[in-house]
Tab-separated table of C-alpha atoms and ligand atoms in Angstrom:
chain	number	residue	atom	x	y	z
I	343	MET	CA	-28.350	32.761	24.266
I	344	SER	CA	-28.296	36.330	25.531
I	345	LEU	CA	-25.860	39.112	24.828
I	346	LEU	CA	-25.189	42.430	26.497
I	347	ILE	CA	-23.192	45.073	24.648
I	348	ARG	CA	-22.030	47.618	27.217
I	349	ASN	CA	-20.681	51.113	26.862
I	350	ALA	CA	-21.619	51.769	23.214
I	351	LEU	CA	-22.326	55.030	21.424
I	352	VAL	CA	-25.741	54.050	20.106
I	353	TYR	CA	-26.981	55.452	16.802
I	354	ASP	CA	-30.523	54.108	16.845
I	355	GLY	CA	-31.192	54.444	13.104
I	356	SER	CA	-33.786	57.206	13.455
I	357	GLY	CA	-31.370	59.980	12.548
I	358	ALA	CA	-31.292	61.185	16.173
I	359	ALA	CA	-28.029	62.147	17.864
I	360	PRO	CA	-26.187	59.185	19.405
I	361	MET	CA	-26.306	58.339	23.095
I	362	LYS	CA	-24.111	56.309	25.430
I	363	ALA	CA	-26.022	53.140	26.254
I	364	ASP	CA	-26.027	49.388	26.735
I	365	VAL	CA	-27.974	47.108	24.424
I	366	ALA	CA	-29.415	43.794	25.622
I	367	VAL	CA	-30.190	41.000	23.150
I	368	GLU	CA	-32.115	37.795	23.719
I	369	GLY	CA	-33.299	35.181	21.263
I	370	GLY	CA	-32.128	37.242	18.287
I	371	ALA	CA	-34.047	40.361	19.318
I	372	ILE	CA	-33.209	43.572	21.142
I	373	VAL	CA	-34.830	43.498	24.572
I	374	GLY	CA	-33.350	46.557	26.245
I	375	VAL	CA	-31.567	49.820	25.422
I	376	GLY	CA	-30.378	52.294	28.030
I	377	PRO	CA	-27.571	53.476	30.262
I	378	ASP	CA	-26.232	50.919	32.745
I	379	LEU	CA	-28.819	48.219	32.044
I	380	PRO	CA	-29.191	45.951	35.086
I	381	VAL	CA	-29.143	42.833	32.923
I	382	ARG	CA	-27.308	39.513	33.175
I	383	ALA	CA	-26.309	37.850	29.928
I	384	ASP	CA	-24.529	34.722	28.733
I	385	GLU	CA	-22.059	36.961	26.974
I	386	VAL	CA	-21.068	40.499	27.886
I	387	ARG	CA	-19.077	42.626	25.501
I	388	ASP	CA	-17.566	46.004	26.289
I	389	ALA	CA	-17.943	48.216	23.222
I	390	GLY	CA	-15.320	50.593	24.562
I	391	GLY	CA	-17.279	53.611	23.383
I	392	LEU	CA	-17.414	52.542	19.722
I	393	ALA	CA	-20.488	53.326	17.594
I	394	LEU	CA	-23.276	50.747	17.570
I	395	ALA	CA	-25.794	51.056	14.737
I	396	PRO	CA	-28.542	48.871	13.323
I	397	GLY	CA	-27.114	46.505	10.709
I	398	PHE	CA	-27.077	48.276	7.366
I	399	ILE	CA	-29.748	47.443	4.790
I	400	ASP	CA	-28.325	47.280	1.273
I	401	VAL	CA	-31.374	48.458	-0.634
I	402	HIS	CA	-29.894	47.734	-4.056
I	403	THR	CA	-28.090	44.446	-4.689
I	404	HIS	CA	-27.582	41.721	-7.243
I	405	ASP	CA	-26.930	39.105	-4.568
I	406	ASP	CA	-29.652	36.635	-5.649
I	407	ALA	CA	-27.250	33.840	-6.600
I	408	VAL	CA	-24.471	34.481	-4.078
I	409	ALA	CA	-27.021	34.434	-1.250
I	410	LEU	CA	-27.029	30.688	-1.956
I	411	GLU	CA	-23.242	30.395	-1.489
I	412	ALA	CA	-21.499	29.864	1.853
I	413	ASP	CA	-19.273	32.939	1.600
I	414	GLY	CA	-21.324	34.789	-1.010
I	415	LEU	CA	-22.411	37.613	1.279
I	416	HIS	CA	-19.023	38.232	2.902
I	417	PRO	CA	-18.535	41.446	0.900
I	418	LYS	CA	-21.715	42.722	2.534
I	419	LEU	CA	-21.113	41.460	6.088
I	420	SER	CA	-17.638	43.005	5.955
I	421	GLN	CA	-19.265	46.437	5.531
I	422	GLY	CA	-21.803	46.000	8.323
I	423	VAL	CA	-24.648	45.065	5.990
I	424	THR	CA	-27.098	42.590	7.539
I	425	THR	CA	-29.962	42.751	5.007
I	426	VAL	CA	-29.782	42.748	1.205
I	427	VAL	CA	-32.562	43.554	-1.254
I	428	THR	CA	-32.102	41.207	-4.207
I	429	GLY	CA	-33.586	41.163	-7.704
I	430	ASN	CA	-32.909	44.757	-8.730
I	431	CYS	CA	-32.719	46.401	-12.171
I	432	GLY	CA	-35.216	43.897	-13.619
I	433	ILE	CA	-32.794	41.033	-12.900
I	434	SER	CA	-33.905	38.225	-10.574
I	435	LEU	CA	-32.915	34.576	-10.429
I	436	ALA	CA	-36.530	33.415	-10.500
I	437	PRO	CA	-38.792	32.514	-12.116
I	438	SER	CA	-36.487	30.958	-14.715
I	439	PRO	CA	-36.432	32.622	-18.146
I	440	MET	CA	-34.427	29.756	-19.698
I	441	ALA	CA	-37.141	27.819	-21.572
I	442	GLY	CA	-36.138	27.944	-25.247
I	443	ARG	CA	-32.856	29.742	-24.476
I	444	GLU	CA	-29.265	28.598	-24.208
I	445	ALA	CA	-27.906	31.554	-22.287
I	446	PRO	CA	-29.599	34.198	-20.168
I	447	PRO	CA	-29.925	37.380	-22.263
I	448	PRO	CA	-27.744	40.257	-20.932
I	449	PRO	CA	-27.994	41.770	-18.364
I	450	LEU	CA	-29.393	38.610	-16.745
I	451	ASP	CA	-25.889	37.149	-17.048
I	452	LEU	CA	-24.726	39.698	-14.460
I	453	ILE	CA	-25.926	37.399	-11.678
I	454	GLY	CA	-25.401	33.965	-13.158
I	455	GLU	CA	-25.083	31.676	-16.125
I	456	ALA	CA	-27.777	29.363	-17.461
I	457	ALA	CA	-27.342	26.800	-14.694
I	458	ALA	CA	-28.023	29.390	-11.981
I	459	TYR	CA	-31.488	30.050	-13.393
I	460	ARG	CA	-32.827	26.768	-12.075
I	461	PHE	CA	-35.972	27.840	-10.217
I	462	PRO	CA	-39.193	27.338	-12.191
I	463	ARG	CA	-41.228	29.550	-9.850
I	464	PHE	CA	-40.381	32.395	-7.489
I	465	VAL	CA	-41.446	30.292	-4.511
I	466	ASP	CA	-38.819	27.678	-5.446
I	467	PHE	CA	-36.085	30.300	-5.092
I	468	LEU	CA	-37.416	31.389	-1.693
I	469	ASP	CA	-37.676	27.761	-0.525
I	470	ALA	CA	-34.054	27.158	-1.574
I	471	LEU	CA	-32.932	30.296	0.282
I	472	ARG	CA	-34.777	29.246	3.431
I	473	ALA	CA	-33.343	25.722	3.272
I	474	PHE	CA	-29.823	27.133	2.823
I	475	THR	CA	-29.984	30.000	5.360
I	476	PRO	CA	-28.222	32.967	3.766
I	477	GLY	CA	-25.463	34.947	5.489
I	478	CYS	CA	-27.621	38.101	5.580
I	479	ASN	CA	-31.359	38.644	5.639
I	480	VAL	CA	-32.802	38.739	2.128
I	481	VAL	CA	-35.615	40.963	0.874
I	482	PRO	CA	-36.434	39.478	-2.546
I	483	LEU	CA	-37.732	41.425	-5.536
I	484	VAL	CA	-38.895	39.795	-8.751
I	485	GLY	CA	-37.373	41.226	-11.942
I	486	HIS	CA	-39.279	42.410	-14.994
I	487	HIS	CA	-36.646	41.110	-17.443
I	488	VAL	CA	-37.304	37.514	-16.400
I	489	LEU	CA	-41.075	37.974	-16.563
I	490	ARG	CA	-40.705	39.454	-20.033
I	491	ALA	CA	-38.263	36.763	-21.197
I	492	ARG	CA	-40.713	34.072	-20.078
I	493	ALA	CA	-43.607	35.705	-21.902
I	494	MET	CA	-41.795	36.654	-25.138
I	495	ALA	CA	-39.196	34.952	-27.334
I	496	ASP	CA	-38.309	38.192	-29.135
I	497	LEU	CA	-37.740	40.951	-26.593
I	498	ALA	CA	-37.053	43.731	-29.084
I	499	ARG	CA	-40.664	44.848	-29.403
I	500	PRO	CA	-43.548	46.012	-27.210
I	501	ALA	CA	-45.490	43.212	-25.503
I	502	ALA	CA	-48.902	42.195	-26.823
I	503	ASP	CA	-51.849	42.110	-24.437
I	504	HIS	CA	-51.698	38.351	-23.940
I	505	GLU	CA	-47.983	38.631	-23.153
I	506	ILE	CA	-48.659	41.266	-20.515
I	507	GLU	CA	-51.269	38.894	-19.060
I	508	ALA	CA	-48.623	36.138	-18.892
I	509	MET	CA	-46.256	38.508	-17.062
I	510	ARG	CA	-49.045	39.436	-14.650
I	511	ALA	CA	-49.660	35.760	-13.866
I	512	ASP	CA	-45.979	35.194	-13.031
I	513	LEU	CA	-45.929	38.419	-11.049
I	514	ALA	CA	-48.960	37.249	-9.074
I	515	GLU	CA	-47.172	33.993	-8.240
I	516	ALA	CA	-44.099	35.895	-7.035
I	517	LEU	CA	-46.130	38.330	-4.944
I	518	ALA	CA	-48.110	35.479	-3.392
I	519	ALA	CA	-44.833	33.719	-2.564
I	520	GLY	CA	-43.663	36.819	-0.712
I	521	ALA	CA	-41.738	38.971	-3.192
I	522	ALA	CA	-41.200	42.415	-1.701
I	523	GLY	CA	-42.051	43.925	-5.058
I	524	LEU	CA	-41.129	44.276	-8.709
I	525	SER	CA	-37.977	45.739	-10.217
I	526	THR	CA	-37.610	47.042	-13.740
I	527	GLY	CA	-34.576	48.019	-15.816
I	528	LEU	CA	-35.907	49.951	-18.790
I	529	ALA	CA	-32.406	51.012	-19.850
I	530	TYR	CA	-31.530	47.415	-20.732
I	531	PRO	CA	-32.171	45.649	-24.047
I	532	PRO	CA	-34.749	43.129	-22.717
I	533	ALA	CA	-37.002	45.978	-21.525
I	534	ARG	CA	-36.055	48.856	-23.804
I	535	HIS	CA	-39.126	48.230	-25.923
I	536	ALA	CA	-41.500	47.898	-22.984
I	537	THR	CA	-44.046	50.706	-23.082
I	538	THR	CA	-45.006	52.881	-20.144
I	539	ASP	CA	-48.427	51.177	-20.314
I	540	GLU	CA	-46.840	47.745	-19.857
I	541	ILE	CA	-45.005	48.944	-16.753
I	542	ALA	CA	-48.072	50.732	-15.378
I	543	ALA	CA	-50.157	47.541	-15.758
I	544	LEU	CA	-47.641	45.510	-13.761
I	545	ALA	CA	-47.146	48.322	-11.244
I	546	ALA	CA	-50.880	48.400	-10.578
I	547	ASP	CA	-50.733	44.742	-9.485
I	548	VAL	CA	-47.769	45.545	-7.246
I	549	ALA	CA	-49.728	48.437	-5.735
I	550	ALA	CA	-52.783	46.235	-5.160
I	551	ALA	CA	-50.572	43.827	-3.205
I	552	GLY	CA	-49.138	46.722	-1.172
I	553	ARG	CA	-45.611	46.085	-2.426
I	554	ILE	CA	-42.891	48.300	-3.902
I	555	TRP	CA	-41.648	49.043	-7.431
I	556	THR	CA	-37.935	49.742	-7.902
I	557	THR	CA	-36.770	51.181	-11.195
I	558	HIS	CA	-33.496	51.481	-13.039
I	559	MET	CA	-34.892	54.178	-15.277
I	560	ARG	CA	-34.985	54.179	-19.058
I	561	ASP	CA	-32.310	56.838	-19.424
I	562	GLU	CA	-29.830	58.066	-16.818
I	563	ARG	CA	-28.011	60.296	-19.289
I	564	LEU	CA	-29.316	63.417	-21.037
I	565	GLY	CA	-32.787	61.869	-20.947
I	566	VAL	CA	-32.813	61.519	-17.164
I	567	VAL	CA	-35.370	64.291	-16.721
I	568	SER	CA	-37.859	62.613	-19.044
I	569	SER	CA	-37.123	59.286	-17.329
I	570	VAL	CA	-38.075	60.747	-13.971
I	571	ALA	CA	-41.241	62.100	-15.619
I	572	GLU	CA	-42.051	58.607	-16.925
I	573	THR	CA	-41.401	57.103	-13.493
I	574	LEU	CA	-43.702	59.610	-11.798
I	575	ASP	CA	-46.323	58.949	-14.461
I	576	VAL	CA	-46.275	55.205	-13.698
I	577	ALA	CA	-46.431	55.937	-9.971
I	578	ARG	CA	-49.399	58.273	-10.431
I	579	ARG	CA	-51.339	55.926	-12.695
I	580	SER	CA	-50.736	52.785	-10.634
I	581	GLY	CA	-50.569	54.197	-7.123
I	582	VAL	CA	-47.484	52.075	-6.478
I	583	ARG	CA	-44.844	52.884	-3.860
I	584	THR	CA	-41.815	53.723	-5.974
I	585	LEU	CA	-38.067	53.576	-5.418
I	586	ILE	CA	-35.830	55.167	-8.049
I	587	SER	CA	-32.670	53.053	-8.137
I	588	HIS	CA	-29.103	54.399	-8.101
I	589	HIS	CA	-30.118	57.901	-9.105
I	590	LYS	CA	-27.408	59.559	-11.170
I	591	CYS	CA	-26.651	61.748	-14.184
I	592	CYS	CA	-24.283	60.060	-16.633
I	593	GLY	CA	-22.167	61.798	-19.252
I	594	GLU	CA	-20.829	65.338	-19.067
I	595	ALA	CA	-23.788	66.790	-20.945
I	596	ALA	CA	-26.086	65.565	-18.157
I	597	PHE	CA	-24.012	66.914	-15.251
I	598	GLY	CA	-26.092	69.147	-12.997
I	599	LEU	CA	-29.457	67.739	-14.048
I	600	SER	CA	-29.928	66.310	-10.553
I	601	ALA	CA	-31.052	69.793	-9.465
I	602	THR	CA	-34.017	69.394	-11.824
I	603	THR	CA	-34.743	65.730	-11.063
I	604	LEU	CA	-34.654	66.214	-7.298
I	605	ALA	CA	-37.044	69.169	-7.610
I	606	MET	CA	-39.434	66.944	-9.579
I	607	ILE	CA	-39.161	64.203	-6.969
I	608	GLU	CA	-39.670	66.686	-4.148
I	609	THR	CA	-42.888	67.983	-5.720
I	610	ALA	CA	-44.145	64.440	-6.399
I	611	ARG	CA	-43.461	63.374	-2.817
I	612	LYS	CA	-46.114	65.821	-1.605
I	613	THR	CA	-48.775	63.483	-2.991
I	614	MET	CA	-47.056	60.154	-3.731
I	615	PRO	CA	-44.696	57.705	-1.982
I	616	ILE	CA	-41.508	58.198	-4.040
I	617	ASP	CA	-38.064	57.349	-2.672
I	618	LEU	CA	-34.627	57.002	-4.242
I	619	ASP	CA	-31.232	55.503	-3.550
I	620	LEU	CA	-27.644	55.925	-4.698
I	621	TYR	CA	-24.204	54.365	-4.505
I	622	PRO	CA	-21.309	56.641	-3.515
I	623	TYR	CA	-19.103	56.506	-6.626
I	624	THR	CA	-18.755	58.481	-9.842
I	625	ALA	CA	-18.373	55.354	-11.970
I	626	SER	CA	-21.193	52.980	-12.839
I	627	SER	CA	-20.878	49.294	-13.677
I	628	THR	CA	-22.915	46.812	-15.646
I	629	VAL	CA	-22.712	44.636	-18.748
I	630	LEU	CA	-20.775	45.875	-21.785
I	631	ILE	CA	-23.118	48.050	-23.838
I	632	GLU	CA	-21.949	50.415	-26.594
I	633	THR	CA	-24.214	53.301	-25.574
I	634	PHE	CA	-23.019	53.157	-21.947
I	635	ALA	CA	-19.384	53.339	-23.027
I	636	ARG	CA	-19.945	56.241	-25.413
I	637	ASP	CA	-19.629	59.215	-23.073
I	638	SER	CA	-17.443	57.792	-20.357
I	639	ARG	CA	-14.136	59.368	-19.309
I	640	LYS	CA	-12.697	55.865	-18.987
I	641	VAL	CA	-14.030	52.335	-19.319
I	642	THR	CA	-12.471	49.379	-17.481
I	643	VAL	CA	-13.418	45.801	-18.321
I	644	SER	CA	-14.720	44.009	-15.197
I	645	TRP	CA	-15.231	40.570	-16.784
I	646	SER	CA	-15.285	38.955	-20.206
I	647	ASP	CA	-16.218	35.383	-21.002
I	648	PRO	CA	-14.324	35.162	-24.338
I	649	HIS	CA	-11.367	37.227	-23.021
I	650	PRO	CA	-11.040	36.655	-19.264
I	651	GLU	CA	-7.478	38.006	-19.457
I	652	MET	CA	-8.885	41.471	-20.196
I	653	ALA	CA	-10.604	41.846	-16.795
I	654	GLY	CA	-9.150	44.968	-15.180
I	655	ARG	CA	-7.910	46.394	-18.484
I	656	ASP	CA	-8.723	49.787	-19.950
I	657	LEU	CA	-11.039	49.541	-22.965
I	658	ALA	CA	-9.116	52.231	-24.890
I	659	GLU	CA	-5.898	50.222	-24.479
I	660	ILE	CA	-7.609	47.073	-25.698
I	661	CYS	CA	-8.874	48.973	-28.761
I	662	ALA	CA	-5.340	50.180	-29.524
I	663	GLU	CA	-3.866	46.731	-29.005
I	664	TRP	CA	-6.421	45.098	-31.274
I	665	GLY	CA	-6.501	47.983	-33.750
I	666	VAL	CA	-10.297	48.188	-33.610
I	667	ASP	CA	-12.859	50.785	-32.575
I	668	GLN	CA	-14.768	50.750	-29.285
I	669	ASN	CA	-17.906	49.067	-30.616
I	670	GLU	CA	-15.910	46.299	-32.287
I	671	ALA	CA	-13.913	45.678	-29.103
I	672	ILE	CA	-17.109	45.539	-27.029
I	673	GLY	CA	-18.563	43.036	-29.471
I	674	ARG	CA	-15.509	40.802	-29.120
I	675	LEU	CA	-15.443	41.060	-25.317
I	676	ARG	CA	-19.108	40.177	-24.821
I	677	PRO	CA	-20.564	38.499	-22.794
I	678	GLY	CA	-18.822	40.795	-20.344
I	679	GLY	CA	-19.062	43.742	-18.016
I	680	ALA	CA	-17.392	47.085	-17.436
I	681	ILE	CA	-16.890	50.011	-15.108
I	682	TYR	CA	-17.856	53.322	-16.688
I	683	HIS	CA	-16.386	56.533	-15.260
I	684	GLN	CA	-19.082	58.973	-16.251
I	685	MET	CA	-20.599	60.877	-13.303
I	686	ASP	CA	-19.851	64.099	-11.438
I	687	ASP	CA	-19.211	64.337	-7.713
I	688	GLY	CA	-21.387	67.462	-7.549
I	689	ASP	CA	-24.474	65.493	-8.567
I	690	LEU	CA	-23.511	62.641	-6.281
I	691	GLU	CA	-23.169	64.934	-3.257
I	692	ARG	CA	-26.400	66.758	-4.061
I	693	ILE	CA	-28.320	63.469	-4.318
I	694	LEU	CA	-26.708	62.051	-1.172
I	695	ALA	CA	-27.523	65.194	0.798
I	696	TYR	CA	-31.173	65.100	-0.316
I	697	PRO	CA	-32.981	63.818	2.814
I	698	PRO	CA	-35.080	61.008	1.233
I	699	THR	CA	-32.100	59.368	-0.532
I	700	LEU	CA	-31.157	55.877	0.726
I	701	VAL	CA	-27.832	54.067	0.296
I	702	GLY	CA	-27.378	50.899	-1.774
I	703	SER	CA	-24.260	49.224	-3.142
I	704	ASP	CA	-25.325	47.891	-6.562
I	705	GLY	CA	-22.331	45.582	-6.089
I	706	LEU	CA	-21.743	42.937	-8.750
I	707	PRO	CA	-20.485	39.885	-6.874
I	708	ARG	CA	-19.859	37.751	-9.954
I	709	ASP	CA	-17.441	40.175	-11.614
I	710	LYS	CA	-13.817	39.149	-11.832
I	711	ARG	CA	-12.574	42.696	-11.223
I	712	PRO	CA	-15.642	44.209	-9.604
I	713	HIS	CA	-16.472	47.851	-9.104
I	714	PRO	CA	-15.234	48.701	-5.561
I	715	ARG	CA	-18.805	49.459	-4.467
I	716	LEU	CA	-19.229	45.708	-3.854
I	717	TRP	CA	-16.862	45.860	-0.847
I	718	GLY	CA	-16.853	49.560	-0.014
I	719	ALA	CA	-20.147	51.394	-0.517
I	720	PHE	CA	-21.342	51.734	3.078
I	721	PRO	CA	-18.013	52.561	4.769
I	722	ARG	CA	-17.366	55.044	1.952
I	723	VAL	CA	-20.528	56.981	2.812
I	724	LEU	CA	-19.706	56.903	6.543
I	725	GLY	CA	-15.996	57.690	6.180
I	726	HIS	CA	-15.443	59.685	3.008
I	727	TYR	CA	-18.757	61.502	2.515
I	728	ALA	CA	-20.009	61.924	6.117
I	729	ARG	CA	-16.927	62.198	8.330
I	730	ASP	CA	-14.267	63.514	5.944
I	731	LYS	CA	-16.265	65.684	3.527
I	732	GLY	CA	-19.150	66.547	5.869
I	733	VAL	CA	-21.778	66.167	3.135
I	734	ILE	CA	-24.165	64.696	5.740
I	735	SER	CA	-23.870	63.976	9.454
I	736	LEU	CA	-22.989	60.502	10.681
I	737	GLN	CA	-26.428	59.969	12.212
I	738	THR	CA	-28.090	61.013	8.952
I	739	ALA	CA	-25.845	58.675	6.972
I	740	ILE	CA	-26.728	55.794	9.294
I	741	ALA	CA	-30.460	56.553	9.023
I	742	LYS	CA	-30.169	56.416	5.216
I	743	MET	CA	-28.789	52.861	5.592
I	744	THR	CA	-31.127	51.660	8.334
I	745	GLY	CA	-34.290	53.254	9.743
I	746	GLN	CA	-35.276	55.154	6.608
I	747	THR	CA	-34.654	52.095	4.453
I	748	ALA	CA	-36.702	49.826	6.718
I	749	LYS	CA	-39.554	52.323	6.519
I	750	THR	CA	-39.432	52.385	2.713
I	751	LEU	CA	-39.378	48.579	2.580
I	752	HIS	CA	-42.072	48.175	5.261
I	753	LEU	CA	-39.716	46.164	7.488
I	754	ALA	CA	-41.347	46.824	10.850
I	755	ASP	CA	-38.727	45.245	13.124
I	756	ARG	CA	-35.490	46.113	11.294
I	757	GLY	CA	-33.351	49.198	10.902
I	758	ARG	CA	-33.634	50.470	14.486
I	759	ILE	CA	-31.981	49.850	17.804
I	760	ALA	CA	-35.053	49.637	19.993
I	761	PRO	CA	-36.682	46.984	22.153
I	762	GLY	CA	-38.649	44.567	19.959
I	763	CYS	CA	-36.444	45.024	16.897
I	764	LYS	CA	-34.328	42.163	15.565
I	765	ALA	CA	-30.712	42.192	16.715
I	766	ASP	CA	-29.066	43.158	13.424
I	767	LEU	CA	-26.169	45.288	14.671
I	768	VAL	CA	-22.855	46.741	13.573
I	769	LEU	CA	-20.147	47.977	15.926
I	770	PHE	CA	-17.592	50.314	14.365
I	771	ASP	CA	-15.062	53.020	15.064
I	772	PRO	CA	-16.437	56.274	13.617
I	773	ALA	CA	-12.962	57.817	13.559
I	774	ALA	CA	-11.410	54.924	11.644
I	775	ILE	CA	-14.115	53.486	9.406
I	776	HIS	CA	-13.249	53.711	5.728
I	777	ASP	CA	-13.508	51.805	2.492
I	778	ALA	CA	-10.296	50.046	1.509
I	779	ALA	CA	-11.531	48.785	-1.855
I	780	ASP	CA	-10.708	51.020	-4.810
I	781	TYR	CA	-10.525	50.609	-8.570
I	782	ASP	CA	-7.015	49.152	-8.339
I	783	HIS	CA	-7.733	46.929	-5.305
I	784	PRO	CA	-11.415	46.174	-5.703
I	785	VAL	CA	-11.883	43.347	-3.214
I	786	ARG	CA	-10.366	44.697	-0.010
I	787	PRO	CA	-12.617	44.569	3.075
I	788	ALA	CA	-13.355	47.892	4.750
I	789	GLU	CA	-11.526	48.905	7.904
I	790	GLY	CA	-12.861	50.073	11.237
I	791	ILE	CA	-15.652	47.543	11.670
I	792	ALA	CA	-15.385	45.600	14.954
I	793	GLY	CA	-18.422	43.333	14.844
I	794	VAL	CA	-21.520	42.540	12.819
I	795	TRP	CA	-24.474	40.609	14.261
I	796	VAL	CA	-27.224	39.069	12.140
I	797	ASN	CA	-30.321	38.183	14.172
I	798	GLY	CA	-28.178	38.216	17.307
I	799	VAL	CA	-25.432	35.994	15.860
I	800	LEU	CA	-21.907	37.451	15.519
I	801	ALA	CA	-21.218	36.888	11.808
I	802	TRP	CA	-18.172	39.115	11.181
I	803	ALA	CA	-15.517	40.339	13.603
I	804	GLU	CA	-12.249	42.251	13.205
I	805	GLY	CA	-11.962	41.900	9.451
I	806	ALA	CA	-13.016	38.275	9.042
I	807	PRO	CA	-16.068	36.027	9.115
I	808	THR	CA	-16.690	34.116	12.357
I	809	ASP	CA	-17.400	30.374	12.390
I	810	ALA	CA	-20.936	30.897	13.677
I	811	PRO	CA	-23.605	29.290	11.480
I	812	ARG	CA	-25.212	31.608	8.937
I	813	ALA	CA	-28.150	33.410	10.500
I	814	GLY	CA	-29.926	35.351	7.738
I	815	GLN	CA	-33.666	35.106	7.214
I	816	VAL	CA	-35.808	35.481	4.141
I	817	LEU	CA	-37.906	38.553	4.803
I	818	ALA	CA	-40.790	37.601	2.583
I	819	ALA	CA	-43.649	40.073	2.404
N	1705	ZN	ZN1	-29.396	49.219	-12.301
N	1706	CU	CU1	-28.438	47.357	-10.168
């Protein structure tokens, strides 16, 4: 099956200015790029001058479980995403942490309930993904919370040496199976008591395997500067390639600190491989935690197991209705999640404009009333922040979602439109593309996206999935 896309405005993912060209695809790979290609193809499509970019790589997802569902990656395909990095923030579906537990400890419940954690080893998860064929390509990380929960019954203390050895053994299994790296989430209860030494020991194994460490840092509030210092310390001691996840400054007292953190990162990058990503919103979202709610302008419940009827409701209203304070309400709503309005657009724009910053969604596909980033993150960067606000150029925005990301993840044949690269492609109208999902309508597909190809297969077209078979691959390291 061959495909020729004619008359496209090609953004090749390198950050270079676009050029009018044709793109020829054969056997799932790009075989030619250039003006007026003299190529015959089974299918010829006239792009009508629309923008053609490499399929977007969502560098920060929690799509582990939904990658195993038929329509689970539709929120991503609808935005032009063709590759998702799973297992972020310390949370991965494998290896299972359920021995001796009835429910996965929060935040592991963000991606699934007990039954979802059914893979004894990391390789079992990858085998299941391969047998299923996900809708997008999957780059799988293994999460520190599950390693810790397997090694320790009580997570509220530092790990002993033999427990760190148990985590290292599981980590070794995951890396051998093809995990792209390790994620940690030191802000969350299961890892809050993990020492810097514990993380550095695991990071050294990741470095030895040539993989990457992604980190949801210990503190993204007033302590964000010391968190970046801790991150750089781990990177220095272990030599690991490091990706700071969803960089942000939460709570009014922390506004503006990104000037300091980016300066630290810039200095560190002179001698170490440090990258970072962000999602383009001034509200965060995760499980319900008292400290996260504390300095938010507004908190909206995104899901609640005991009170499903409260999804979409304002926490302050619930408190008034129940006649209780915030902490009591959170206790009653848990297990549950929330959207926390607590960042400043100035920090967001500064971080987005910083050249090394990549784009991720951090979408939470299991939430009843999800944060709109699940359906809107990529079109929001292209439409709102690049085209409308001019924070970065369109070709820079695309590079932050494609070529730069592939480089950080060591994906040699993704993220570029060039002969030899896989045919992950997105065709869109640069004048029309925009996110339609917002806090009131969180699950609306973006507009302006004409077609999305995964490994040469048209998976999404004109606002809907196609009936082509799923074509994602597991991009094991
Ligand atoms: Zn996170
Ligand atoms: Cu996350």
